[in-house]
Amino acid sequence: MTFSLPNSLFAASCLISMGNAFADCSADYTVRDTQRFHSEAQKLEQAGNASGAFAKYVVAQSYTCETNPVEMDAARRAAALALPLGAAAEKKGDLQRALDIYDSGGHYAAADRVLMSLVRSRSDDPAIFTQAREVFEYRALPAFASNHQVLLGITGTYRPDPKNMAEVMAMPAIGAQRALQKEATLFNEQYLRDSVQLVQSRPDDPTDTDAMQRAVSAQQAFMQKYANDPLKASRDRLNLVHSWSAATTDQSLSRKLMQQLSERREQRVSMLIQKYSGSPALLGAAMDYYSGQGAEQTAIEARIPPVKAQALKLGDAAMAGKHYGLAADYYEVADADAKAEAARNELRRVAMAKMQPSIDQMKRQAEALQKQFSDPAKVQAMREQALAAQARFKQQQQTNTKTNAKKAEELEKELGM
């Protein structure tokens, strides 16, 4: 014995099943949305707004839970508009926009060409390497052709050029070596020698105005000569080596680059602490090398304390030699704040002691003036002297006026006026 559902119940069952299927669907837009985008794109295209129309045609191709009825036409119009829009962006030099347009319009070979132009123009940028690698890896997957079959059906067969991928994958090794070579030219020993000389020639007596002026002039000349800090530029290049190490997918290469980076940083620190410790700032720079990008916290904790201990020892030596300003700078590098403040206080005390005779003389002069003006007889005498001087000045003015008038009359007579 068999049973059959009434037609109405069967239809209801189908609707329920379809409803469940749609409920499981995840899409950003509905068919109505894409139809609206397509209509808006057509109006923009008719109005001559190719860029706005292109953007609308692209979004009109979006996935919907039901069949998207405008996808094919939207893809066709987007592909047609992408070529002139991409070319215009290229002409303006906006390669990223050109890449996005060609890619969204299904012109993948043109997009690859522009992407490689970006790669070559930013060959020291690990970010563009990562972008290009991810693009070419995705293009090589079977899923790429499946996901873009509508656009590929319009723009034609596409296969990524393996030469592009090879060039991109060579970027980390080449870029890291270029960074290391550039760093070697930036680490300037003449700068280090000049730094030490500048610090060591700084006067210990802040009241010596001539010496302080010479020190200011020397500082200004140094900053003009080294407008850009060579050590910072050196560390930036070494940080770039770390960025390449982190960006590459070749673990063997990554380990090699980190080893080269560690060795180079160790070389720089050794030179700074052994040959150029006469400048507190250079000891601080040594610690900056140790704490560069990629440095492990355990290594930092092991290597920085000895440099601080060296700065502390040099600060004590400078303090003993009564070079209080230099001592304060060393103590700051060593994070010995209390000692740094004590050195600055001693510097102020010495300066005040040197200035005290002048201060005492000024006080005596002020007291003498105060005493003089507090004597009524002297004040009256000074008042009378002032009045007498005023009277003489007035008399002289009157005499000059009469003399000038007489000379004018005589001149008039001589001229027969």
Short mmCIF file of C-alpha atoms in Angstrom, two decimals:
data_model
loop_
_atom_site.label_atom_id
_atom_site.label_comp_id
_atom_site.label_asym_id
_atom_site.label_seq_id
_atom_site.Cartn_x
_atom_site.Cartn_y
_atom_site.Cartn_z
CA MET A 1 0.00 0.00 0.00
CA THR A 2 1.38 3.39 -1.01
CA PHE A 3 0.61 6.94 0.02
CA SER A 4 0.85 10.16 -1.99
CA LEU A 5 0.87 13.71 -0.65
CA PRO A 6 -1.75 16.13 -1.94
CA ASN A 7 -0.33 18.63 -4.43
CA SER A 8 -0.70 21.53 -1.99
CA LEU A 9 1.17 19.72 0.74
CA PHE A 10 3.89 18.71 -1.73
CA ALA A 11 4.31 22.32 -2.83
CA ALA A 12 4.48 23.45 0.79
CA SER A 13 7.13 20.81 1.47
CA CYS A 14 9.24 22.09 -1.43
CA LEU A 15 8.97 25.67 -0.22
CA ILE A 16 10.04 24.65 3.26
CA SER A 17 13.04 22.79 1.83
CA MET A 18 14.00 25.76 -0.33
CA GLY A 19 13.56 28.08 2.63
CA ASN A 20 15.95 25.97 4.67
CA ALA A 21 18.48 26.01 1.83
CA PHE A 22 18.29 29.80 1.51
CA ALA A 23 18.53 30.15 5.26
CA ASP A 24 21.89 28.39 5.09
CA CYS A 25 23.09 30.71 2.29
CA SER A 26 25.42 33.57 3.16
CA ALA A 27 25.57 36.48 0.72
CA ASP A 28 26.23 40.19 1.10
CA TYR A 29 23.62 41.18 -1.50
CA THR A 30 20.28 40.00 -2.80
CA VAL A 31 19.19 39.74 -6.44
CA ARG A 32 17.22 42.95 -5.98
CA ASP A 33 20.42 44.69 -4.80
CA THR A 34 22.45 43.58 -7.82
CA GLN A 35 19.65 44.59 -10.18
CA ARG A 36 19.61 48.04 -8.60
CA PHE A 37 23.42 48.34 -8.91
CA HIS A 38 23.19 47.29 -12.56
CA SER A 39 20.51 49.89 -13.28
CA GLU A 40 22.53 52.60 -11.52
CA ALA A 41 25.61 51.59 -13.54
CA GLN A 42 23.72 51.93 -16.81
CA LYS A 43 22.55 55.43 -15.89
CA LEU A 44 26.07 56.49 -14.90
CA GLU A 45 27.51 55.09 -18.13
CA GLN A 46 24.89 56.95 -20.19
CA ALA A 47 25.78 60.13 -18.29
CA GLY A 48 29.46 59.72 -19.21
CA ASN A 49 30.63 58.72 -15.74
CA ALA A 50 32.71 55.70 -16.76
CA SER A 51 34.52 55.36 -13.43
CA GLY A 52 31.29 55.40 -11.39
CA ALA A 53 29.62 53.02 -13.81
CA PHE A 54 32.55 50.59 -13.65
CA ALA A 55 32.38 50.46 -9.85
CA LYS A 56 28.64 49.74 -9.96
CA TYR A 57 29.04 47.06 -12.65
CA VAL A 58 31.67 45.33 -10.50
CA VAL A 59 29.44 45.19 -7.42
CA ALA A 60 26.47 44.14 -9.58
CA GLN A 61 28.33 40.86 -10.21
CA SER A 62 28.25 40.00 -6.50
CA TYR A 63 27.26 36.54 -5.34
CA THR A 64 23.63 36.11 -4.37
CA CYS A 65 21.84 33.10 -2.92
CA GLU A 66 19.69 32.90 -6.07
CA THR A 67 21.00 33.11 -9.63
CA ASN A 68 22.20 36.66 -10.33
CA PRO A 69 20.38 37.61 -13.57
CA VAL A 70 22.57 40.68 -14.28
CA GLU A 71 25.97 39.09 -13.59
CA MET A 72 26.85 38.35 -17.22
CA ASP A 73 25.93 41.76 -18.59
CA ALA A 74 27.57 43.54 -15.66
CA ALA A 75 30.78 41.54 -16.23
CA ARG A 76 30.71 42.34 -19.97
CA ARG A 77 30.34 46.09 -19.35
CA ALA A 78 32.96 46.08 -16.57
CA ALA A 79 35.45 44.34 -18.86
CA ALA A 80 34.84 46.88 -21.62
CA LEU A 81 35.26 49.89 -19.30
CA ALA A 82 38.30 48.48 -17.48
CA LEU A 83 40.66 48.81 -20.44
CA PRO A 84 40.41 52.61 -20.97
CA LEU A 85 40.11 53.29 -17.22
CA GLY A 86 43.16 51.16 -16.42
CA ALA A 87 45.16 52.78 -19.21
CA ALA A 88 44.27 56.24 -17.91
CA ALA A 89 45.38 55.30 -14.39
CA GLU A 90 48.66 53.97 -15.76
CA LYS A 91 49.24 57.20 -17.68
CA LYS A 92 48.79 59.18 -14.46
CA GLY A 93 51.26 56.91 -12.69
CA ASP A 94 48.64 55.48 -10.33
CA LEU A 95 49.74 51.88 -10.72
CA GLN A 96 47.81 50.54 -7.73
CA ARG A 97 44.54 51.89 -9.14
CA ALA A 98 45.36 50.54 -12.59
CA LEU A 99 46.05 47.13 -11.05
CA ASP A 100 42.72 47.16 -9.18
CA ILE A 101 40.80 48.18 -12.30
CA TYR A 102 42.34 45.56 -14.59
CA ASP A 103 41.87 42.87 -11.95
CA SER A 104 38.21 43.78 -11.30
CA GLY A 105 37.57 43.94 -15.04
CA GLY A 106 38.96 40.46 -15.68
CA HIS A 107 42.06 41.59 -17.60
CA TYR A 108 44.43 39.50 -15.52
CA ALA A 109 47.44 39.60 -17.87
CA ALA A 110 47.31 43.42 -17.84
CA ALA A 111 46.90 43.35 -14.06
CA ASP A 112 49.99 41.13 -13.77
CA ARG A 113 51.99 43.50 -15.97
CA VAL A 114 51.11 46.46 -13.76
CA LEU A 115 51.73 44.44 -10.61
CA MET A 116 55.25 43.66 -11.81
CA SER A 117 55.82 47.35 -12.49
CA LEU A 118 54.84 48.02 -8.89
CA VAL A 119 57.14 45.25 -7.69
CA ARG A 120 60.11 46.70 -9.58
CA SER A 121 59.43 50.25 -8.45
CA ARG A 122 59.22 49.14 -4.80
CA SER A 123 61.88 46.46 -4.77
CA ASP A 124 62.88 47.33 -1.18
CA ASP A 125 59.34 46.98 0.16
CA PRO A 126 58.47 43.59 1.68
CA ALA A 127 54.77 44.56 1.62
CA ILE A 128 54.63 44.63 -2.20
CA PHE A 129 56.44 41.27 -2.24
CA THR A 130 53.77 39.77 -0.02
CA GLN A 131 50.98 41.26 -2.12
CA ALA A 132 52.46 39.97 -5.39
CA ARG A 133 53.23 36.52 -3.98
CA GLU A 134 49.69 36.08 -2.71
CA VAL A 135 48.22 37.26 -6.04
CA PHE A 136 50.31 34.86 -8.15
CA GLU A 137 49.78 31.96 -5.77
CA TYR A 138 46.03 32.45 -6.00
CA ARG A 139 46.10 32.83 -9.78
CA ALA A 140 47.82 29.43 -10.04
CA LEU A 141 45.09 27.63 -8.10
CA PRO A 142 42.26 25.77 -9.91
CA ALA A 143 39.85 27.72 -7.72
CA PHE A 144 40.87 30.94 -9.46
CA ALA A 145 39.54 29.85 -12.84
CA SER A 146 36.41 28.46 -11.19
CA ASN A 147 35.67 31.59 -9.20
CA HIS A 148 36.23 33.90 -12.19
CA GLN A 149 34.78 31.81 -14.99
CA VAL A 150 32.26 34.48 -16.04
CA LEU A 151 34.92 37.18 -16.52
CA LEU A 152 37.36 34.72 -18.10
CA GLY A 153 34.64 33.71 -20.54
CA ILE A 154 34.51 37.35 -21.62
CA THR A 155 38.18 38.40 -21.56
CA GLY A 156 39.65 35.11 -22.78
CA THR A 157 42.04 32.41 -21.61
CA TYR A 158 44.56 33.40 -18.98
CA ARG A 159 47.59 31.68 -17.51
CA PRO A 160 49.98 33.35 -15.07
CA ASP A 161 53.52 33.77 -16.38
CA PRO A 162 55.86 31.62 -14.24
CA LYS A 163 58.65 34.16 -14.82
CA ASN A 164 56.70 36.69 -12.78
CA MET A 165 56.40 34.35 -9.83
CA ALA A 166 60.12 33.49 -10.04
CA GLU A 167 61.08 37.16 -10.03
CA VAL A 168 58.84 37.85 -7.05
CA MET A 169 60.09 34.89 -5.04
CA ALA A 170 63.69 36.08 -5.53
CA MET A 171 62.91 39.44 -3.92
CA PRO A 172 63.63 38.62 -0.23
CA ALA A 173 67.14 37.28 -0.83
CA ILE A 174 68.06 40.10 -3.22
CA GLY A 175 66.40 42.81 -1.12
CA ALA A 176 68.06 41.67 2.10
CA GLN A 177 71.53 41.61 0.54
CA ARG A 178 70.95 45.04 -0.94
CA ALA A 179 69.96 46.30 2.51
CA LEU A 180 73.10 44.85 4.08
CA GLN A 181 75.28 46.43 1.40
CA LYS A 182 73.62 49.81 1.86
CA GLU A 183 73.99 49.56 5.64
CA ALA A 184 77.74 49.06 5.24
CA THR A 185 77.99 52.44 3.50
CA LEU A 186 75.80 54.17 6.09
CA PHE A 187 77.76 53.08 9.16
CA ASN A 188 80.19 56.00 9.05
CA GLU A 189 83.22 55.93 11.33
CA GLN A 190 84.00 59.57 10.59
CA TYR A 191 80.63 60.40 12.12
CA LEU A 192 81.57 58.38 15.20
CA ARG A 193 84.92 60.15 15.56
CA ASP A 194 83.29 63.54 15.16
CA SER A 195 80.65 62.60 17.74
CA VAL A 196 83.24 61.71 20.35
CA GLN A 197 85.30 64.84 19.63
CA LEU A 198 82.22 67.04 19.94
CA VAL A 199 81.31 65.58 23.33
CA GLN A 200 84.83 65.57 24.73
CA SER A 201 85.45 69.20 23.72
CA ARG A 202 82.36 70.43 25.51
CA PRO A 203 83.34 72.94 28.26
CA ASP A 204 82.91 71.91 31.88
CA ASP A 205 82.39 75.52 32.99
CA PRO A 206 78.98 76.79 31.84
CA THR A 207 79.92 80.31 32.94
CA ASP A 208 82.72 80.49 30.37
CA THR A 209 80.69 82.35 27.73
CA ASP A 210 83.40 82.22 25.05
CA ALA A 211 83.86 78.46 25.43
CA MET A 212 80.08 77.90 25.48
CA GLN A 213 79.70 79.93 22.30
CA ARG A 214 82.38 77.85 20.59
CA ALA A 215 80.61 74.69 21.74
CA VAL A 216 77.29 75.91 20.32
CA SER A 217 78.95 76.73 17.00
CA ALA A 218 80.60 73.29 16.91
CA GLN A 219 77.24 71.62 17.62
CA GLN A 220 75.56 73.55 14.82
CA ALA A 221 78.33 72.64 12.37
CA PHE A 222 78.05 68.98 13.37
CA MET A 223 74.28 68.95 12.82
CA GLN A 224 74.71 70.61 9.45
CA LYS A 225 77.30 68.05 8.40
CA TYR A 226 75.17 65.13 9.59
CA ALA A 227 71.63 66.33 8.95
CA ASN A 228 70.50 62.69 8.87
CA ASP A 229 71.72 60.43 11.67
CA PRO A 230 73.89 57.74 9.98
CA LEU A 231 73.36 55.30 12.85
CA LYS A 232 69.59 55.56 12.61
CA ALA A 233 69.83 55.01 8.85
CA SER A 234 72.05 51.99 9.54
CA ARG A 235 69.56 50.52 12.00
CA ASP A 236 66.67 51.13 9.58
CA ARG A 237 68.44 49.06 6.92
CA LEU A 238 69.07 46.26 9.38
CA ASN A 239 65.42 46.35 10.40
CA LEU A 240 64.60 45.93 6.71
CA VAL A 241 66.66 42.74 6.66
CA HIS A 242 64.45 41.45 9.46
CA SER A 243 61.33 42.44 7.52
CA TRP A 244 62.54 40.41 4.53
CA SER A 245 63.26 37.48 6.83
CA ALA A 246 59.72 37.64 8.17
CA ALA A 247 58.16 38.05 4.71
CA THR A 248 59.81 35.15 2.91
CA THR A 249 58.14 31.74 2.90
CA ASP A 250 61.55 30.07 2.54
CA GLN A 251 62.40 29.05 6.10
CA SER A 252 66.01 28.26 5.23
CA LEU A 253 66.47 31.74 3.78
CA SER A 254 64.72 33.29 6.79
CA ARG A 255 67.16 31.61 9.19
CA LYS A 256 70.13 32.67 7.07
CA LEU A 257 69.00 36.31 7.02
CA MET A 258 68.45 36.36 10.77
CA GLN A 259 71.96 34.97 11.28
CA GLN A 260 73.45 37.66 9.03
CA LEU A 261 71.41 40.30 10.83
CA SER A 262 72.59 39.14 14.25
CA GLU A 263 76.22 39.10 13.17
CA ARG A 264 76.04 42.60 11.66
CA ARG A 265 74.37 44.07 14.74
CA GLU A 266 76.99 42.45 16.96
CA GLN A 267 79.75 44.01 14.84
CA ARG A 268 78.21 47.47 15.20
CA VAL A 269 77.74 47.17 18.94
CA SER A 270 81.28 45.89 19.47
CA MET A 271 82.77 48.83 17.61
CA LEU A 272 80.64 51.38 19.47
CA ILE A 273 81.38 50.11 22.97
CA GLN A 274 85.07 49.41 22.35
CA LYS A 275 86.23 52.35 20.21
CA TYR A 276 83.67 55.10 20.65
CA SER A 277 82.46 54.91 24.22
CA GLY A 278 83.74 58.48 24.68
CA SER A 279 80.26 59.61 23.64
CA PRO A 280 77.35 58.63 25.90
CA ALA A 281 74.98 58.90 22.94
CA LEU A 282 76.93 56.24 21.06
CA LEU A 283 76.57 53.84 23.96
CA GLY A 284 72.84 54.52 23.79
CA ALA A 285 72.96 53.75 20.06
CA ALA A 286 74.67 50.44 20.83
CA MET A 287 71.69 49.43 22.95
CA ASP A 288 69.36 50.50 20.13
CA TYR A 289 71.11 48.01 17.83
CA TYR A 290 70.55 45.25 20.38
CA SER A 291 66.83 46.06 20.65
CA GLY A 292 66.17 46.31 16.90
CA GLN A 293 63.35 44.54 15.09
CA GLY A 294 63.34 40.79 15.54
CA ALA A 295 65.54 40.84 18.64
CA GLU A 296 64.43 38.28 21.18
CA GLN A 297 63.59 39.57 24.63
CA THR A 298 65.95 37.11 26.30
CA ALA A 299 68.84 38.37 24.16
CA ILE A 300 67.98 42.00 24.96
CA GLU A 301 67.87 41.24 28.68
CA ALA A 302 71.30 39.56 28.47
CA ARG A 303 73.14 42.10 26.31
CA ILE A 304 71.92 45.54 27.35
CA PRO A 305 72.89 45.42 31.08
CA PRO A 306 76.65 45.20 30.32
CA VAL A 307 76.40 48.35 28.17
CA LYS A 308 74.58 50.14 30.98
CA ALA A 309 77.26 48.97 33.42
CA GLN A 310 79.90 50.44 31.12
CA ALA A 311 78.04 53.76 30.96
CA LEU A 312 77.75 53.78 34.76
CA LYS A 313 81.49 53.20 35.15
CA LEU A 314 82.33 55.96 32.68
CA GLY A 315 79.89 58.25 34.47
CA ASP A 316 81.69 57.64 37.76
CA ALA A 317 85.03 58.40 36.07
CA ALA A 318 83.70 61.63 34.58
CA MET A 319 82.29 62.60 37.98
CA ALA A 320 85.65 62.00 39.61
CA GLY A 321 87.27 64.19 36.95
CA LYS A 322 84.71 66.94 37.68
CA HIS A 323 83.19 66.64 34.21
CA TYR A 324 79.72 66.88 35.67
CA GLY A 325 77.78 67.43 32.44
CA LEU A 326 79.42 64.45 30.79
CA ALA A 327 78.83 62.35 33.91
CA ALA A 328 75.11 63.22 33.86
CA ASP A 329 74.84 62.06 30.23
CA TYR A 330 76.54 58.73 31.00
CA TYR A 331 74.29 58.20 34.02
CA GLU A 332 71.20 58.82 31.87
CA VAL A 333 72.33 56.09 29.44
CA ALA A 334 72.83 53.79 32.45
CA ASP A 335 69.34 54.67 33.76
CA ALA A 336 71.00 55.89 36.97
CA ASP A 337 68.56 58.76 37.43
CA ALA A 338 69.60 59.66 40.97
CA LYS A 339 73.26 59.90 40.00
CA ALA A 340 72.39 61.92 36.90
CA GLU A 341 70.47 64.43 39.02
CA ALA A 342 73.34 64.61 41.54
CA ALA A 343 75.78 65.37 38.69
CA ARG A 344 73.53 68.13 37.37
CA ASN A 345 73.18 69.59 40.87
CA GLU A 346 76.95 69.62 41.26
CA LEU A 347 77.27 71.36 37.89
CA ARG A 348 74.81 74.01 39.06
CA ARG A 349 76.67 74.38 42.36
CA VAL A 350 80.01 74.93 40.63
CA ALA A 351 78.45 77.43 38.26
CA MET A 352 76.89 79.34 41.12
CA ALA A 353 80.22 79.37 42.98
CA LYS A 354 81.96 80.86 39.95
CA MET A 355 79.22 83.45 39.54
CA GLN A 356 79.07 84.36 43.23
CA PRO A 357 81.72 87.17 43.15
CA SER A 358 79.80 88.92 40.39
CA ILE A 359 76.55 88.39 42.25
CA ASP A 360 78.07 89.81 45.44
CA GLN A 361 79.37 92.87 43.57
CA MET A 362 75.96 93.52 42.06
CA LYS A 363 74.39 93.23 45.49
CA ARG A 364 76.85 95.76 46.91
CA GLN A 365 76.09 98.21 44.10
CA ALA A 366 72.38 97.78 44.66
CA GLU A 367 72.77 98.34 48.38
CA ALA A 368 74.87 101.49 47.75
CA LEU A 369 72.21 102.89 45.46
CA GLN A 370 69.51 102.10 47.95
CA LYS A 371 71.50 103.77 50.73
CA GLN A 372 72.18 106.81 48.59
CA PHE A 373 68.54 107.34 47.72
CA SER A 374 67.44 106.82 51.29
CA ASP A 375 69.44 109.96 52.46
CA PRO A 376 67.07 113.03 52.27
CA ALA A 377 69.96 115.50 52.00
CA LYS A 378 71.49 113.66 49.06
CA VAL A 379 68.12 113.33 47.39
CA GLN A 380 67.55 117.12 47.78
CA ALA A 381 71.01 117.87 46.40
CA MET A 382 70.36 115.64 43.39
CA ARG A 383 66.99 117.37 42.85
CA GLU A 384 68.66 120.79 42.91
CA GLN A 385 71.33 119.60 40.50
CA ALA A 386 68.66 118.39 38.15
CA LEU A 387 66.74 121.68 38.33
CA ALA A 388 69.94 123.65 37.68
CA ALA A 389 70.75 121.49 34.69
CA GLN A 390 67.23 121.97 33.39
CA ALA A 391 67.53 125.77 33.77
CA ARG A 392 70.84 125.82 31.94
CA PHE A 393 69.36 123.77 29.12
CA LYS A 394 66.40 126.17 28.83
CA GLN A 395 68.70 129.20 28.85
CA GLN A 396 70.82 127.65 26.13
CA GLN A 397 67.74 127.06 24.01
CA GLN A 398 66.68 130.70 24.35
CA THR A 399 70.19 131.91 23.45
CA ASN A 400 70.27 129.65 20.40
CA THR A 401 66.88 131.01 19.30
CA LYS A 402 68.02 134.66 19.55
CA THR A 403 71.28 133.91 17.76
CA ASN A 404 69.50 132.13 14.94
CA ALA A 405 67.01 135.02 14.56
CA LYS A 406 69.84 137.58 14.40
CA LYS A 407 71.66 135.59 11.77
CA ALA A 408 68.49 135.37 9.71
CA GLU A 409 68.04 139.23 9.85
CA GLU A 410 71.64 139.79 8.79
CA LEU A 411 71.24 137.37 5.89
CA GLU A 412 68.10 139.17 4.75
CA LYS A 413 69.94 142.53 4.75
CA GLU A 414 72.82 141.12 2.75
CA LEU A 415 70.42 139.76 0.17
CA GLY A 416 68.43 143.00 0.07
CA MET A 417 65.26 141.37 1.10
#
